[in-house]
Amino acid sequence: MISHKLILLFTYLLSLVVSASVLAQAQPVYTPKDRQIWISKVKLAPAAPIQQRIITIGQSFTNTPYQSHTLEATPNEQLIVNLRGVDCTTFVESTLALALQLPDTSFLGYCQMLQHLRYRNDTLNGYPSRLHYLSDWLYENQQKGLLEIVTEQLGGKFYDKKLRFMSSHRGAYQQLKEPGNYEALLKVEDALASRKLFYIPKADIHTIEKQLLDGDIIAITTSVPGLDASHVGFIVWKNGRAHLLHASSEAGQVIISPQPLVDYLLDNKSQTGIMVARIKTS
């Protein structure tokens, strides 16, 4: 008879083989410095509620340089792990992957969670498999059970936007010059057209500010034709007001906005409002 301990050992080894197989498909790209940074952050606030872990880990990125196009570092789509420089989206993904990978504190677990957040159906299958549009990123991660989009519950209004920015600006994306990638992206955009989106206009945010929570994910909507949102970050409460913790291209680094979120948005003409998502606690 096989002992209980041998069964447990076999199950554990099988899980490692499966995990390694999944990760091998993703071909993660990182430097020794990225792994060192990960080590310094993965054990931050391990016993804290998930929202507090998000804030603690997110704030640990303060002063990290803003770096655009970090996911375009290789000609073919690969799982890029870059904790040395972040843009607004990779900052949010990196923070969430660190916060959500617990109780698994392995680098393998981090890479898997990053892939889970970044790609449709958890599968890295070329450039079109990445969740490029922020509303799509929110929707897919809600479907995976990681978060809940609460925009409508907070009084959000219908957001009438046909997402065609990427296909309409094909020349701005090196990967879309390849016909297969372009055709696949068109199919993604066609699928997005059937979704009903909501947003909270920036003039109304002051009325729901007190309902925002630390760690809420804020996607900032835009007036740019064909684009749903142009920026993303986390809510951080400071001196009784909701501020944005984000990778700022203007500041050139990760910061907490000096102004409350309401004022931050009012100062930017192209920013029209917000979509709000909340990490699930169970």
XYZ file of C-alpha atoms in Angstrom:
282
model
C 0.000 0.000 0.000
C 1.309 3.457 -0.913
C 1.805 5.605 2.167
C 0.021 8.890 2.679
C 3.371 10.712 2.685
C 4.328 9.227 -0.689
C 0.993 10.306 -2.160
C 1.535 13.841 -0.892
C 5.084 13.872 -2.274
C 3.888 12.628 -5.667
C 1.123 15.255 -5.767
C 3.599 17.999 -4.875
C 6.114 16.897 -7.532
C 3.358 16.650 -10.140
C 2.242 20.202 -9.340
C 5.808 21.416 -9.850
C 6.011 19.691 -13.232
C 2.692 21.201 -14.336
C 3.684 24.641 -13.053
C 7.047 24.489 -14.781
C 5.345 23.422 -18.008
C 2.947 26.368 -17.884
C 5.734 28.804 -17.138
C 7.969 27.367 -19.866
C 5.311 28.262 -22.414
C 5.489 31.868 -21.235
C 9.303 32.124 -21.529
C 9.726 34.794 -18.830
C 12.355 37.448 -19.438
C 13.970 39.118 -16.424
C 17.297 40.239 -14.990
C 19.010 39.343 -11.698
C 18.031 42.822 -10.484
C 14.343 42.088 -11.122
C 14.606 38.967 -8.992
C 16.356 40.903 -6.215
C 13.575 43.501 -6.209
C 10.972 40.739 -6.129
C 12.683 39.176 -3.094
C 12.550 42.521 -1.278
C 8.809 42.913 -1.906
C 7.220 39.461 -1.842
C 7.189 39.186 1.942
C 5.809 42.660 2.615
C 2.762 42.603 4.928
C 2.091 38.853 4.477
C -0.572 38.739 7.207
C -2.369 41.924 6.166
C -5.747 41.972 4.378
C -5.378 41.963 0.596
C -6.238 45.676 0.216
C -3.521 46.639 2.694
C -1.011 44.317 1.004
C -1.730 46.083 -2.278
C -1.101 49.496 -0.729
C 2.033 48.394 1.147
C 3.550 46.741 -1.931
C 2.393 49.541 -4.251
C 3.940 52.221 -2.054
C 7.190 50.246 -1.944
C 7.495 51.089 -5.661
C 7.534 54.840 -4.884
C 10.330 56.564 -6.860
C 10.667 53.594 -9.226
C 11.350 55.178 -12.646
C 8.565 55.457 -15.183
C 9.533 53.437 -18.256
C 7.280 53.114 -21.274
C 7.062 50.191 -23.698
C 8.611 47.724 -21.258
C 6.527 44.887 -22.696
C 7.829 45.534 -26.200
C 11.425 44.688 -25.264
C 11.471 41.529 -27.374
C 10.325 41.086 -31.005
C 8.096 38.149 -30.065
C 5.587 38.242 -27.220
C 7.153 36.950 -24.011
C 6.357 37.235 -20.324
C 8.363 40.344 -19.421
C 9.203 40.756 -15.735
C 10.535 44.282 -15.222
C 10.460 45.673 -11.686
C 13.228 48.208 -12.376
C 11.028 50.511 -14.475
C 7.249 50.485 -14.881
C 4.479 52.169 -16.807
C 1.015 52.635 -15.318
C -0.249 49.204 -16.377
C 2.848 47.169 -15.515
C 2.981 48.927 -12.124
C -0.572 47.765 -11.367
C 0.087 44.250 -12.695
C 3.380 43.894 -10.816
C 1.846 45.091 -7.550
C -1.180 42.813 -7.850
C 0.917 39.787 -8.830
C 3.036 40.280 -5.702
C -0.007 40.782 -3.470
C -2.016 37.895 -4.920
C 0.706 35.253 -5.199
C 0.618 34.572 -1.448
C 0.782 32.108 0.216
C 3.050 30.951 -2.644
C 6.254 32.934 -2.138
C 8.190 31.467 -5.064
C 9.403 33.421 -8.067
C 7.668 30.812 -10.210
C 4.402 31.638 -8.455
C 4.930 35.333 -9.122
C 5.530 34.771 -12.834
C 2.446 32.582 -13.098
C 0.291 35.204 -11.385
C 1.674 37.895 -13.682
C 0.771 35.777 -16.696
C -2.660 35.096 -15.162
C -3.332 38.832 -14.893
C -1.861 39.919 -18.216
C -3.195 37.429 -20.762
C -6.580 36.271 -21.982
C -7.452 32.829 -20.615
C -4.061 32.777 -18.842
C -2.459 31.820 -22.143
C 0.405 33.687 -23.770
C -0.312 33.100 -27.442
C 1.291 36.013 -29.253
C 0.719 39.756 -29.112
C -3.109 39.677 -29.474
C -3.445 37.445 -26.385
C -2.300 40.297 -24.142
C -5.117 42.325 -22.556
C -4.353 45.665 -24.198
C -7.538 47.619 -23.447
C -8.003 48.461 -19.768
C -11.741 47.726 -19.761
C -10.934 44.314 -21.252
C -8.228 43.775 -18.616
C -10.770 44.525 -15.877
C -13.452 42.331 -17.452
C -11.191 39.324 -17.971
C -9.783 39.477 -14.452
C -13.306 39.737 -13.096
C -14.153 36.580 -15.070
C -11.139 34.894 -13.455
C -12.571 35.733 -10.027
C -9.764 38.081 -9.005
C -11.720 41.321 -8.844
C -15.160 42.881 -9.161
C -15.971 45.849 -11.369
C -18.060 48.131 -9.127
C -18.469 51.159 -11.402
C -22.175 50.630 -12.032
C -22.904 49.961 -8.342
C -21.247 53.273 -7.475
C -23.669 55.111 -9.769
C -21.741 54.827 -13.007
C -23.313 55.926 -16.253
C -23.352 54.170 -19.626
C -20.026 54.628 -21.403
C -20.647 54.615 -25.147
C -17.272 53.779 -26.654
C -16.365 51.610 -29.624
C -12.852 50.332 -28.998
C -10.938 50.688 -32.252
C -7.928 52.742 -31.222
C -5.280 50.094 -31.839
C -6.565 48.931 -35.224
C -7.140 52.558 -36.261
C -3.529 53.389 -35.363
C -1.938 50.248 -36.746
C 1.238 52.053 -37.737
C 1.950 52.969 -34.102
C 2.258 49.304 -33.106
C 5.184 47.375 -34.545
C 3.501 44.036 -33.847
C 0.374 44.977 -35.811
C 2.376 45.253 -39.025
C 2.223 41.457 -39.042
C -1.104 40.576 -40.769
C -1.912 37.690 -38.429
C -1.614 39.889 -35.340
C -3.702 42.599 -36.957
C -6.517 40.223 -37.956
C -6.534 38.668 -34.480
C -6.746 42.096 -32.852
C -9.690 43.045 -35.086
C -11.523 39.985 -33.770
C -10.765 41.035 -30.194
C -12.123 44.524 -30.841
C -15.239 43.055 -32.482
C -15.867 40.971 -29.359
C -15.429 44.021 -27.113
C -18.148 45.857 -29.051
C -20.838 43.694 -27.450
C -19.924 44.669 -23.885
C -21.775 47.351 -21.981
C -19.349 49.695 -20.240
C -19.961 52.139 -17.409
C -17.953 55.040 -16.051
C -18.264 57.709 -13.390
C -17.914 61.155 -15.009
C -15.250 63.225 -13.290
C -17.800 65.865 -12.322
C -19.607 63.200 -10.263
C -16.642 61.597 -8.505
C -16.871 63.903 -5.492
C -20.315 62.411 -4.730
C -18.953 58.851 -4.463
C -15.437 59.584 -3.184
C -16.198 58.236 0.304
C -17.224 54.881 -1.206
C -13.772 54.353 -2.723
C -11.496 52.044 -0.758
C -7.747 51.738 -0.308
C -6.458 49.436 -3.030
C -9.331 50.015 -5.463
C -8.147 49.873 -9.069
C -8.951 53.077 -10.947
C -8.928 53.108 -14.749
C -9.150 56.688 -15.999
C -11.397 57.074 -19.020
C -10.515 59.333 -21.909
C -12.040 61.450 -24.646
C -9.598 60.002 -27.187
C -11.696 58.350 -29.946
C -11.666 54.558 -29.909
C -9.887 54.297 -26.543
C -11.570 53.347 -23.280
C -8.990 54.428 -20.701
C -5.585 56.052 -20.827
C -4.257 55.561 -17.295
C -4.577 53.274 -14.268
C -3.577 53.228 -10.616
C -4.737 52.486 -7.074
C -6.738 54.477 -4.540
C -4.810 55.553 -1.438
C -6.540 57.509 1.317
C -4.447 60.401 2.594
C -5.542 63.180 4.967
C -9.177 62.223 4.535
C -9.160 62.273 0.718
C -8.787 59.661 -2.022
C -5.514 60.029 -3.944
C -4.048 58.072 -6.860
C -1.020 55.803 -6.399
C 0.334 55.391 -9.914
C 3.289 55.344 -12.292
C 3.235 58.910 -13.581
C 4.789 59.765 -16.941
C 4.669 63.432 -15.991
C 6.552 62.891 -12.706
C 8.752 60.232 -14.303
C 8.235 57.800 -11.432
C 5.746 56.043 -9.175
C 4.066 58.579 -6.891
C 0.970 59.300 -4.859
C -0.678 62.228 -6.612
C -0.297 65.402 -4.506
C -3.872 66.353 -5.389
C -6.924 64.294 -4.436
C -8.251 62.185 -7.309
C -11.139 64.587 -7.929
C -8.798 67.537 -8.495
C -6.258 65.441 -10.394
C -8.901 64.584 -13.000
C -10.380 68.067 -13.237
C -6.947 69.395 -14.215
C -6.749 67.116 -17.281
C -9.116 67.968 -20.129
C -8.829 64.615 -21.937
C -9.596 62.565 -18.796
C -13.365 62.101 -18.590
C -13.910 59.937 -15.512
C -13.128 56.578 -13.940
C -13.927 52.877 -13.975
C -13.538 51.225 -10.570
C -12.634 47.630 -9.695
C -12.123 46.026 -6.323
C -9.986 42.998 -5.505
C -12.062 40.165 -4.089
C -11.287 39.333 -0.481
C -12.312 35.683 -0.643
